Coordinates of C-alpha atoms in Angstrom, one line a residue:
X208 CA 0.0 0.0 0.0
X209 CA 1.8 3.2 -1.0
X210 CA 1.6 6.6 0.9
X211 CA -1.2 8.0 -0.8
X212 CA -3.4 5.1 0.0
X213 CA -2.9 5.1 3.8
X214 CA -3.5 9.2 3.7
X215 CA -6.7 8.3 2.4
X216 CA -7.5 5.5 4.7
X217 CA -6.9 7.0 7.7
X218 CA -9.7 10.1 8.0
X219 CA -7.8 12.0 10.2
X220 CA -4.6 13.0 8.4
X221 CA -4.9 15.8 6.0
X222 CA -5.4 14.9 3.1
X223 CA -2.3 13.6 0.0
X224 CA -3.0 17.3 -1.6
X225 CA -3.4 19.5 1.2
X226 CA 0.3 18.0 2.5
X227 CA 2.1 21.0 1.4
X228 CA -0.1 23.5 3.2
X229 CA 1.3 21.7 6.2
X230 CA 4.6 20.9 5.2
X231 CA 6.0 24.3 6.8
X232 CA 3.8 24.1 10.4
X233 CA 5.0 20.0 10.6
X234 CA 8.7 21.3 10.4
X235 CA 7.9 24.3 12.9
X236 CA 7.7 22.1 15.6
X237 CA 10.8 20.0 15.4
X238 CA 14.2 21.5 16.1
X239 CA 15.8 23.9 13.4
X240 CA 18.4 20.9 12.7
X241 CA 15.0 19.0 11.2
X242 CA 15.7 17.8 7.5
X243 CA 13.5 16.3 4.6
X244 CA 15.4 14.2 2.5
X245 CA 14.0 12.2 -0.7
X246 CA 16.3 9.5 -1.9
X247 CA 19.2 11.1 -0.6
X248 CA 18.2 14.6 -1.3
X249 CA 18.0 18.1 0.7
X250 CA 15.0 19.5 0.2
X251 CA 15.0 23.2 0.6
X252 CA 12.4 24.3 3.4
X253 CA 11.0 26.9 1.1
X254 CA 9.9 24.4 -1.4
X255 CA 6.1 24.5 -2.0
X256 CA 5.6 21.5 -4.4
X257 CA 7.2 18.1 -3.7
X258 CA 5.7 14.7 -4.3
X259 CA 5.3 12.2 -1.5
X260 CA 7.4 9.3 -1.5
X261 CA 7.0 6.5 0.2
X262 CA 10.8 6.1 1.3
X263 CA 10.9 9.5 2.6
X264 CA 12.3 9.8 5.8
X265 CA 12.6 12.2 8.4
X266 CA 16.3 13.3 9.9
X267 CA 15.9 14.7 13.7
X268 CA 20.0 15.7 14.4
X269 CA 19.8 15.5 18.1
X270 CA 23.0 17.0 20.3
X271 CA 25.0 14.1 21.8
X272 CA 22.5 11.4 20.5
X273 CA 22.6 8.8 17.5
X274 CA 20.4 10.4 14.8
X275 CA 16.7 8.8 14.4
X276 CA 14.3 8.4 11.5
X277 CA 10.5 8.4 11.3
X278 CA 8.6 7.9 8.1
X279 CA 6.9 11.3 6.4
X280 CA 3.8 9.6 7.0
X281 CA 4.8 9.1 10.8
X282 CA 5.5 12.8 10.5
X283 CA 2.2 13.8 9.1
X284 CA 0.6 11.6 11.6
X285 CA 2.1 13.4 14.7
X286 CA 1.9 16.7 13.0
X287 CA -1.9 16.3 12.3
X288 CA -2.5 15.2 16.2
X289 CA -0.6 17.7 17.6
X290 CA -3.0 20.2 15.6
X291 CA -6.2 18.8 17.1
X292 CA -5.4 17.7 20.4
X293 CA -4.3 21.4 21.3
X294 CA -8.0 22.7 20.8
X295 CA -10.0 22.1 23.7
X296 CA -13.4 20.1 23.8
X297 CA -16.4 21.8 23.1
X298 CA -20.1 21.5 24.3
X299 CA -22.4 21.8 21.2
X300 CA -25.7 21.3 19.9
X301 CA -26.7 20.2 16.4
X302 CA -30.3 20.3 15.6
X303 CA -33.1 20.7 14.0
X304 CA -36.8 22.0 14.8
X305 CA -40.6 23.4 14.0
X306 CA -38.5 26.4 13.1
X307 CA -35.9 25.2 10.8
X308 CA -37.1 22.0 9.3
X309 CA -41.0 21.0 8.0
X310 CA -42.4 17.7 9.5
X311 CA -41.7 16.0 6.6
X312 CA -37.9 15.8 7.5
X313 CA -38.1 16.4 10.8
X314 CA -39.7 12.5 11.0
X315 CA -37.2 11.2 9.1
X316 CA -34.9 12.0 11.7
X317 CA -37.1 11.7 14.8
X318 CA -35.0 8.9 17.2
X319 CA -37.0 6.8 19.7
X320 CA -36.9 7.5 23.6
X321 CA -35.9 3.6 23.4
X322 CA -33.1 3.8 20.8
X323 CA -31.7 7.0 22.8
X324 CA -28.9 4.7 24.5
X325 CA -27.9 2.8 21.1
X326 CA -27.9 6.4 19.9
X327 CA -25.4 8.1 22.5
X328 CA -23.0 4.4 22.0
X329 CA -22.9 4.9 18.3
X330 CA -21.8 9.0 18.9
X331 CA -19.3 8.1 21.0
X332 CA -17.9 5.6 18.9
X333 CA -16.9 8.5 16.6
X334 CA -13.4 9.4 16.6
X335 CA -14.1 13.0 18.0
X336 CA -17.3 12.2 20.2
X337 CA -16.5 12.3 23.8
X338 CA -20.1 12.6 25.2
X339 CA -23.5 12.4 23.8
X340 CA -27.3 13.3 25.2
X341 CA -30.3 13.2 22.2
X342 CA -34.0 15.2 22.7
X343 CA -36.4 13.8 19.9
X344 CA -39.9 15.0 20.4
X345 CA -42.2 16.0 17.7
X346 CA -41.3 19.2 17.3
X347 CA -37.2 18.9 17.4
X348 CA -34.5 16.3 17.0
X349 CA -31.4 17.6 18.9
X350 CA -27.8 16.3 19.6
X351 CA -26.1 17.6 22.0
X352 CA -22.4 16.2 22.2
X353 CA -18.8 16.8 23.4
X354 CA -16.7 16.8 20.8
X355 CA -12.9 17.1 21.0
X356 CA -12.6 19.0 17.8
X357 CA -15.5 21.6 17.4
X358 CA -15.3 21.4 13.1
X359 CA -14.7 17.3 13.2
X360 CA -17.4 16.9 15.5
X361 CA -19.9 18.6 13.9
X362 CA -19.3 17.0 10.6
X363 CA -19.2 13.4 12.0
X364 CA -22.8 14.2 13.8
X365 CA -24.0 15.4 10.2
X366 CA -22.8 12.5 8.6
X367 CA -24.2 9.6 11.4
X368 CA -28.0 12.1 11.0
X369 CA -27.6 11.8 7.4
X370 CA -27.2 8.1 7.6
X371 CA -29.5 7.2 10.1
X372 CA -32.2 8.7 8.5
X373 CA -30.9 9.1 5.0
X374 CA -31.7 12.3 4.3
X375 CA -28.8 14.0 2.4
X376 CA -26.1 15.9 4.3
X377 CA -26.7 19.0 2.0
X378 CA -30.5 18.8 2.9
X379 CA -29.3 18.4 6.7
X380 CA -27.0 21.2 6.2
X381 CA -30.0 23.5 4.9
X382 CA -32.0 23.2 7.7
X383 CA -30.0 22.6 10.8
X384 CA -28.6 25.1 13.1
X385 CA -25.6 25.0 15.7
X386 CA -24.4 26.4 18.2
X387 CA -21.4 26.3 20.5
X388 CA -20.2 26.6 24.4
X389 CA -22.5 28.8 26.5
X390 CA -24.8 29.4 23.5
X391 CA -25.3 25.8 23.5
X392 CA -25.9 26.0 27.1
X393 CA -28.3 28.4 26.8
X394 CA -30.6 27.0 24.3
X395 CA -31.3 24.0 26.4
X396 CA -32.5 26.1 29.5
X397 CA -34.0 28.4 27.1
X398 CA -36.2 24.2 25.6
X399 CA -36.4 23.3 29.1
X400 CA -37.9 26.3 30.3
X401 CA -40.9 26.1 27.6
X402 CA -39.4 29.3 26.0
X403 CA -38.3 27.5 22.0
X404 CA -41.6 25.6 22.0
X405 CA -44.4 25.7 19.3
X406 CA -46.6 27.0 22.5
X407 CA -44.2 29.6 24.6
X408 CA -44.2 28.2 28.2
X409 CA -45.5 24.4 27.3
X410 CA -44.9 22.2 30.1
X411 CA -44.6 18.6 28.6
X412 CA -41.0 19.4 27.3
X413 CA -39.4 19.6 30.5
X414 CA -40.8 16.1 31.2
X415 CA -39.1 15.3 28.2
X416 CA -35.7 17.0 29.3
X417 CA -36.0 14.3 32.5
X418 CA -36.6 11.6 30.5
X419 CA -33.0 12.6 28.7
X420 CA -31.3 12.3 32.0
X421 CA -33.2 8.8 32.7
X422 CA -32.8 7.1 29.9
X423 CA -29.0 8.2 30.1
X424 CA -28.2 6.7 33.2
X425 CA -26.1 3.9 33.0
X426 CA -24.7 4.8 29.3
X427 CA -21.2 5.4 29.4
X428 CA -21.4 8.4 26.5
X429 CA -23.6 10.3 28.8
X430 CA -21.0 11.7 30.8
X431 CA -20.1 14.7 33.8
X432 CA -20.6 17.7 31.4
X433 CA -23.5 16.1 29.4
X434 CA -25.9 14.9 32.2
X435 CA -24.9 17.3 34.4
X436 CA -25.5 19.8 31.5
X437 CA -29.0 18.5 31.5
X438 CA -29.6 18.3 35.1
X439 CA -28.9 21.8 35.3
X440 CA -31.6 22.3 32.5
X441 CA -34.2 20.9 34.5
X442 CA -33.1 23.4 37.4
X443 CA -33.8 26.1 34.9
X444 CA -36.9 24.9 33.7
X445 CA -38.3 24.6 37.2
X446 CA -37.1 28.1 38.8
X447 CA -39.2 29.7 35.3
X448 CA -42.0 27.8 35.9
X449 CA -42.2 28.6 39.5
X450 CA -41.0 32.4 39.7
X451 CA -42.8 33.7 36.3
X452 CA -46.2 33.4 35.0
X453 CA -45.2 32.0 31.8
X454 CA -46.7 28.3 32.2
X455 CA -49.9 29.8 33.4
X456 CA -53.0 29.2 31.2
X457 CA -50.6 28.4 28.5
X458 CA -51.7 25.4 25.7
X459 CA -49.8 22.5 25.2
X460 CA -49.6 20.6 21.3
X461 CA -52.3 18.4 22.6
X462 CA -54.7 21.2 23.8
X463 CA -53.8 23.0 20.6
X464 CA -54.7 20.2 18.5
X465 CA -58.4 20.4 20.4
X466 CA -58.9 23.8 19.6
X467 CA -57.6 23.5 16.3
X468 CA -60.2 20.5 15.5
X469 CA -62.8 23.2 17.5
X470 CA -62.0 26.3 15.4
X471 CA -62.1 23.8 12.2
X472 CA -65.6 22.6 12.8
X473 CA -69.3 24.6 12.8
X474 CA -69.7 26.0 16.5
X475 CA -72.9 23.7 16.5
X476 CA -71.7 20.7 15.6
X477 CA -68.6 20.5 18.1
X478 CA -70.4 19.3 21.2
X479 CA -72.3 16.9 19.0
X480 CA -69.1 15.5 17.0
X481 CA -68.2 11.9 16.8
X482 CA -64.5 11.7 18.6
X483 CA -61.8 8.8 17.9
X484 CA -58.2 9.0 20.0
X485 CA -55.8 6.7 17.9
X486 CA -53.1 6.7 20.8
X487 CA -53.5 6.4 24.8
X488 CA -49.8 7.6 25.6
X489 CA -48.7 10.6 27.5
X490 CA -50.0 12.4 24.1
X491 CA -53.6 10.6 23.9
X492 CA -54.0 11.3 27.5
X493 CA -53.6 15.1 27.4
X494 CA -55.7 15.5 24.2
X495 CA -58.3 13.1 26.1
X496 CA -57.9 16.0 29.0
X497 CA -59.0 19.2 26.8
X498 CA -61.5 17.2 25.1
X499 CA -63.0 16.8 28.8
X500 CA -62.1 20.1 29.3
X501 CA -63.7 21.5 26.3
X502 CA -67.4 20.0 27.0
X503 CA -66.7 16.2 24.8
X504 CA -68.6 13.8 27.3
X505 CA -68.2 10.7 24.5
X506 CA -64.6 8.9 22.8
X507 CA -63.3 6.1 21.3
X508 CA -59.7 5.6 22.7
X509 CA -58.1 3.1 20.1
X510 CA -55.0 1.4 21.8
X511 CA -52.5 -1.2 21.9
X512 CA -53.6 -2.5 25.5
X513 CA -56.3 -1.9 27.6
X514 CA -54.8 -1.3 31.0
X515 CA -54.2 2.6 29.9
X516 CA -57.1 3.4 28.5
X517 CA -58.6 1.9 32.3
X518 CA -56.3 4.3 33.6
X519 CA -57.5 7.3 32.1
X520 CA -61.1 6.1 32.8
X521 CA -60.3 6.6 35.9
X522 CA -59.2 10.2 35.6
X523 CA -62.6 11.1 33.9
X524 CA -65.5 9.2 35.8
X525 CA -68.0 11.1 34.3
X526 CA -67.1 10.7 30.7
X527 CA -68.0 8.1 28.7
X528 CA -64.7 6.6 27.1
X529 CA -64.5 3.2 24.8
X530 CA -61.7 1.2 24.4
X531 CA -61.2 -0.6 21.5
X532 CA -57.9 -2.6 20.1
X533 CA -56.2 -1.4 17.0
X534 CA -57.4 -4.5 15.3
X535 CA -61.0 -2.1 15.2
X536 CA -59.2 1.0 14.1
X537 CA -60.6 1.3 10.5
X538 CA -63.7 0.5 12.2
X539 CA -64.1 2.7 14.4
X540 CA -63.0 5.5 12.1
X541 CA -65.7 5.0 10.2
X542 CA -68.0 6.0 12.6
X543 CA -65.9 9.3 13.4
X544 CA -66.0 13.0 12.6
X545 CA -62.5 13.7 14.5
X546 CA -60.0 11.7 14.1
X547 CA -56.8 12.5 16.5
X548 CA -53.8 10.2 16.2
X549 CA -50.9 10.5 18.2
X550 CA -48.9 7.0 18.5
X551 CA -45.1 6.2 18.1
X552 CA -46.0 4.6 14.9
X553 CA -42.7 4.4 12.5
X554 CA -45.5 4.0 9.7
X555 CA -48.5 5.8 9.2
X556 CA -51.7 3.6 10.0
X557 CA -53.5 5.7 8.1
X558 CA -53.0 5.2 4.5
X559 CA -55.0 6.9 1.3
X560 CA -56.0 3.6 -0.6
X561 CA -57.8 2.6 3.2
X562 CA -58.8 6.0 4.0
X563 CA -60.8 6.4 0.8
X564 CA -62.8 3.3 1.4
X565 CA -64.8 5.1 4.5
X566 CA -68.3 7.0 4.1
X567 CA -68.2 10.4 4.2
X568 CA -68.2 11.8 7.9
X569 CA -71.5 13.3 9.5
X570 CA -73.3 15.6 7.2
X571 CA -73.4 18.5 10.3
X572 CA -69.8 19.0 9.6
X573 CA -69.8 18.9 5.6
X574 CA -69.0 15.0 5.2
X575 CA -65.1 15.4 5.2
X576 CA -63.5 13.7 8.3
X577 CA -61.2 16.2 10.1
X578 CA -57.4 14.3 11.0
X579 CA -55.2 16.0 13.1
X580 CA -52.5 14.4 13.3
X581 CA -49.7 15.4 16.3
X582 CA -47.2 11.8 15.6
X583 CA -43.9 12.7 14.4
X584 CA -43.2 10.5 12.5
X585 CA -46.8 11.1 11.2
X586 CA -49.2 8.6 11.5
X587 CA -51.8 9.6 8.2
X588 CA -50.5 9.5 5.3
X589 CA -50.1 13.2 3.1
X590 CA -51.9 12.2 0.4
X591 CA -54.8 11.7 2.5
X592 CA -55.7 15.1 2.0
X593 CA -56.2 14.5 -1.6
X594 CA -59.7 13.1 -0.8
X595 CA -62.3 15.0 -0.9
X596 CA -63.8 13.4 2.1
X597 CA -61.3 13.9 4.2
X598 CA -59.2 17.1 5.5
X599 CA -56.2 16.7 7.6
X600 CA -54.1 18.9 10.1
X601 CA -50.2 18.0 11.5
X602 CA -47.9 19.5 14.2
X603 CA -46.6 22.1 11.9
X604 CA -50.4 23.4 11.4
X605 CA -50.6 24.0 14.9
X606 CA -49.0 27.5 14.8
X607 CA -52.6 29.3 13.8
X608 CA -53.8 28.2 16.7
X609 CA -50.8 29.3 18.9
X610 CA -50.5 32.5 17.1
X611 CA -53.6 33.8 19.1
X612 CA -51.9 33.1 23.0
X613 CA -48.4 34.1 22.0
X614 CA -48.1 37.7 22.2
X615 CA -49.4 37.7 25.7
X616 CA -46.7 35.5 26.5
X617 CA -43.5 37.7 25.7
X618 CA -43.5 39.4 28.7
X619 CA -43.1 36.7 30.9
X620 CA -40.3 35.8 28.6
X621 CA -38.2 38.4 29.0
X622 CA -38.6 37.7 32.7
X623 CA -38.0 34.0 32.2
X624 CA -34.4 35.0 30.4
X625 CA -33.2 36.8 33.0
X626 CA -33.0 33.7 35.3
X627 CA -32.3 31.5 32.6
X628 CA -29.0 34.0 32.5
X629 CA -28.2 33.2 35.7
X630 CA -28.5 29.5 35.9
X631 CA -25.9 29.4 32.7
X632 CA -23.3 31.7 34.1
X633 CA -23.7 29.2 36.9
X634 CA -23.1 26.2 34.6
X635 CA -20.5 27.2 33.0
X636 CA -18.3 28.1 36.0
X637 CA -19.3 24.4 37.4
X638 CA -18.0 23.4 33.6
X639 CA -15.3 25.2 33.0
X640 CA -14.3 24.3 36.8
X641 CA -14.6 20.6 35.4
X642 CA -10.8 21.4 33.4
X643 CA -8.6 21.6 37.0
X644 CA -10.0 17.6 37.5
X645 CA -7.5 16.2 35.3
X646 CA -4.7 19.0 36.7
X647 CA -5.5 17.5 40.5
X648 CA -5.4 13.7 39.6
X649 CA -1.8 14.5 37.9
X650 CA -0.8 16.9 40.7
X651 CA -1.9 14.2 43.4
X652 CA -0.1 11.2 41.3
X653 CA 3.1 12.9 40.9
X654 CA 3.5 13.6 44.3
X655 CA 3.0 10.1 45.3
X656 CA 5.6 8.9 43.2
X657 CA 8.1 11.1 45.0
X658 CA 6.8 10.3 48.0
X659 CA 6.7 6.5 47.4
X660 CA 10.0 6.6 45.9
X661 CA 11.5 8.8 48.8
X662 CA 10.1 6.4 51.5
X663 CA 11.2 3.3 50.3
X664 CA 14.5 4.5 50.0
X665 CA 14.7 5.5 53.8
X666 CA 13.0 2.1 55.0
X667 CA 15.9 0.6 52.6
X668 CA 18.5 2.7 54.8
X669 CA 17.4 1.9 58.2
X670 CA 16.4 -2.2 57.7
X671 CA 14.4 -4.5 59.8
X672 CA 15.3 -2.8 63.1
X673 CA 12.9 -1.0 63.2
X674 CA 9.1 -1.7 64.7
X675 CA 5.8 -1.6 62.4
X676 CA 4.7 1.3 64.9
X677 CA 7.7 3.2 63.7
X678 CA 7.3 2.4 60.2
X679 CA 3.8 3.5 60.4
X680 CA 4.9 6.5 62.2
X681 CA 7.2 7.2 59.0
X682 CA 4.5 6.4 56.2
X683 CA 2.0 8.9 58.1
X684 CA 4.8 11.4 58.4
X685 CA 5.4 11.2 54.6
X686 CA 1.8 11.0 53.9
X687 CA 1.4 14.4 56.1
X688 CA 4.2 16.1 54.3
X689 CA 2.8 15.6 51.4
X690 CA -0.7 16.7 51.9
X691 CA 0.4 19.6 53.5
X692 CA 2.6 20.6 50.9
X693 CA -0.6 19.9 48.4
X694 CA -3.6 21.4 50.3
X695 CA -2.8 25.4 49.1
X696 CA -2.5 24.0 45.6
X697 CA -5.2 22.1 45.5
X698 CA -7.2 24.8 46.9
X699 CA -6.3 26.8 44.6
X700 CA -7.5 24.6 41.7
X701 CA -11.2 24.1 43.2
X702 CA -14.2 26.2 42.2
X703 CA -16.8 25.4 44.7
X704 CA -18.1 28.9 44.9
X705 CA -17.4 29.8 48.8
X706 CA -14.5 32.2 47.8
X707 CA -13.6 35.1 45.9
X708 CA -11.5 33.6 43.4
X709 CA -12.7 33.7 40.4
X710 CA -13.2 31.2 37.6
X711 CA -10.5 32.6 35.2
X712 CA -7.6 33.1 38.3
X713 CA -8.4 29.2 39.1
X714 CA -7.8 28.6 35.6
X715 CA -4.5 30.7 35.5
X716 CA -3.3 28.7 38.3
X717 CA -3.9 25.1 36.6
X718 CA -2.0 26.5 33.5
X719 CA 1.0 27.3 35.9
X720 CA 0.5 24.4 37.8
X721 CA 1.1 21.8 34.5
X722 CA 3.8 24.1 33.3
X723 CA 5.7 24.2 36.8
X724 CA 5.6 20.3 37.3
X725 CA 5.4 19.1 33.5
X726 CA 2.2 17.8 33.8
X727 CA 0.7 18.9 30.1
X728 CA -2.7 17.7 31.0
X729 CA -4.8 19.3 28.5
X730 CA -3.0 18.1 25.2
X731 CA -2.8 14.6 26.4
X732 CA -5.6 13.9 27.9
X733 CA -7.8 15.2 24.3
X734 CA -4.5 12.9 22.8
X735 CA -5.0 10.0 24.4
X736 CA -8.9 10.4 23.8
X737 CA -8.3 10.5 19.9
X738 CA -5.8 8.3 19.5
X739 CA -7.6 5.6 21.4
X740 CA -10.7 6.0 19.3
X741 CA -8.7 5.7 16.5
X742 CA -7.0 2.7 17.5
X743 CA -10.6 1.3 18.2
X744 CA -12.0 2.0 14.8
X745 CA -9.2 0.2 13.1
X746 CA -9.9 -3.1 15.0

């Protein structure tokens, strides 16, 4: 296999024709005596166009030291790492939502609250991954990730969407947005807090944020910046609920799905309407609720089992509620005005060569059958509305409902920011203080050394004269030294908010820290990281 070849097969080296562009930066960082020679040729350093040979090698002329060679592609390889492992991770978010992306996509991509765990292993396994968290709901699909190289990351999460849901990376591209660090940060509080939904100040998605940090546990690519990211979401979406207004009075998809079907049918003729509920989930159960709420004393309640359905009669004891199996579906939808469907179906159950077969809804609402459909992925099919005997409604038609309630809403908004301000600022110092960890572990481990080395060299001096009370004596004496010497250090590198120091002086000190006792944590910690996942991949 010649040079080119293994360029191309490992994804992490530059590319054979961008090698020149890196030629000059791969000799800065070898000493000046640092050659290239090509079958037994000097190369001038201000050469811009050489061809790669596979017999290159690389000269390092080191003082008082035999000199050693490393292949051009060994160069290129340590070269390339050094570039990447010097950035620092990065928190991000890739996504897309109501806003961005139309349902039709956006249900493509939509991941199951089961496969969420599969999900976060298969992120990980990329080679710039480091942690992973995914939020599907029906109005957004987002990853949030770690990533140890903010460009590679981004375009390894584009390429596992694109494939997992093969939609096109340039379609992706076209409708997803990203965002970085403390903007990242922000948007989550700013989801969790109700404040990016359809419905401004929704409750159901923080449910949906806790559900993140539940199905995570256990997986080892939701890790400390990740869930604790998430955690700290919850915080915020709590504190806006309970300090603002914003949640008060305010519609959820499933209660905007009821009055969409309300403001869709003749005043008369609501009260009166023939109701079926595809669906007795957390979804179902809500849009059961505001039927209730909205004066429907009568459903059907189509669902897998039974024992939900029971327990939502329960909730309503004084409205009548069917339950019938989805073997009766088509059945039952004949006999239906409203159709609402809102199950995890992958496929739609409701398809147009079915749909087509059923007579015309009740006359007192013009004999088309109203669908609204609130599944992502959608569970009626969109040629559906092709009939003339049938009219249907998704998520993304929702908005002419919420248009009404949302300009009362922005004022409590603005309030709501305000504190979502403060619990990122708080975040991000608990973050950021996450980069001294690595620092203290080193810090602690090279000080043991000494001391281990130190006190087995006295115990060697004085023998076995000695009692195991005065060796004990010695080891504690050691063991006090040491943490002595470590506890104003230490100190020094923790951010647990009860002094003054702030988050950048702690950071200071770490950097002086690693550069006093060589510890170079940063770099090889992201290093090792990379190079590991690399190593994996090529198993």
């Amino acid at each position: 296999m010649d040079a080119t070849e293994l360029l191309i097969k490992n994804n992490n080296l530059c590319r054979f024709n961008q090698f020149s562009s890196y030629y000059s930066s791969s000799l800065a960082s070898f000493p000046s005596q640092a050659r290239f020679f090509r079958n037994g040729m000097k190369i001038k350093r201000k050469t811009r166009s050489f061809t790669l040979n596979p017999k290159s090698q690389f000269v390092v002329d080191d003082i008082g030291s035999t000199s050693s060679s490393l292949s051009a592609l060994e160069l290129l390889k340590t070269s390339a790492a050094d570039r990447y492992t010097k950035e620092s991770s990065s928190v991000l978010v890739i996504g897309i939502n109501f806003r961005t992306t139309p349902v039709e996509i956006r249900e493509k991509l939509s991941i199951p609250e089961a496969q969420w765990p599969q999900a976060i292993s298969e992120l990980c396994g990329l080679h710039h991954i480091d942690e992973a968290a995914i939020l599907s709901t029906c109005n957004r699909m987002e990853i949030y990730v770690v990533a140890l190289s903010q460009h590679r990351g981004v375009k390894e999460v584009t390429e596992w969407m694109s494939k997992k849901s093969g939609v096109p990376t340039s379609e992706l591209c076209r409708h997803r947005f990203l965002l970085y660090n403390k903007d990242a940060t922000r948007h989550l509080f700013e989801v969790s807090s109700g404040l990016d939904s359809l419905v401004l100040g929704e409750g159901q998605i923080l449910s949906q944020v806790k559900h993140v940090v539940n199905s995570g546990q256990g997986v080892s690519g939701f890790g400390r910046k990740i869930s604790g990211m998430f955690k700290h979401a919850i915080t915020a979406g709590k504190r806006v609920r309970t300090e603002t207004s914003i949640s008060t009075g305010s519609v959820s998809v499933s209660s905007a799905a009821v009055e969409l079907a309300q403001m869709k049918l003749p005043q008369s003729s609501f009260a009166n309407a023939r109701v079926l509920v595809v669906g007795a989930g957390k979804m179902g159960k809500l849009v059961i609720k505001h039927l209730v709420a909205k004066g429907c004393t009568k459903m059907v309640v189509v669902n897998r089992t039974e024992d939900r359905v029971a327990a939502i009669r329960e909730d309503f004891k004084d409205v009548e509620i069917v339950y019938r199996s989805l073997s009766e579906m088509f059945t039952c939808a004949a006999d239906a005005d409203v159709v609402f469907t809102c199950t995890a179906s992958d496929a739609p159950l409701f398809l147009k060569k079915l749909v087509q077969t059923l007579p015309p809804a009740s006359s007192d609402i013009g004999g088309r059958r109203l669908f609204i459909d609130i599944s992502v992925p959608r569970n009626v099919e969109s040629c559906v509305s092709d009939l003339e005997t049938a009219c249907i409604y998704n998520v993304d038609d929702l908005k002419e409902v919420v248009a009404a309630t949302q300009e009362d809403r922005l004022q409590k908004a603005m309030e709501a920011q305000g504190i979502i301000w403060e619990e990122v600022i708080k975040f991000e110092a608990w973050k950021d203080s996450l980069e001294t960890v690595p620092t203290i572990k080193k810090l602690r481990a090279y000080a043991e050394r000494i001391r281990a080395s130190e006190l087995d060299k006295c115990m060697s001096k004085m023998g076995n004269e000695i009692s195991k009370s005065q060796k004990k004596a010695i080891y504690d004496l050691s063991t006090g030294i040491v943490n002595k010497l470590l506890h104003g250090p230490m100190e020094h590198l923790r951010c647990g908010g009860t002094d003054n120091r702030s988050l950048g002086e702690i950071l200071e000190n770490m950097h002086a820290l690693n550069r006093i006792f060589g510890l170079d944590t940063e770099t090889s910690v992201l290093e090792e990281k990379i190079r590991s996942k690399m190593e994996k991949s090529q198993k």
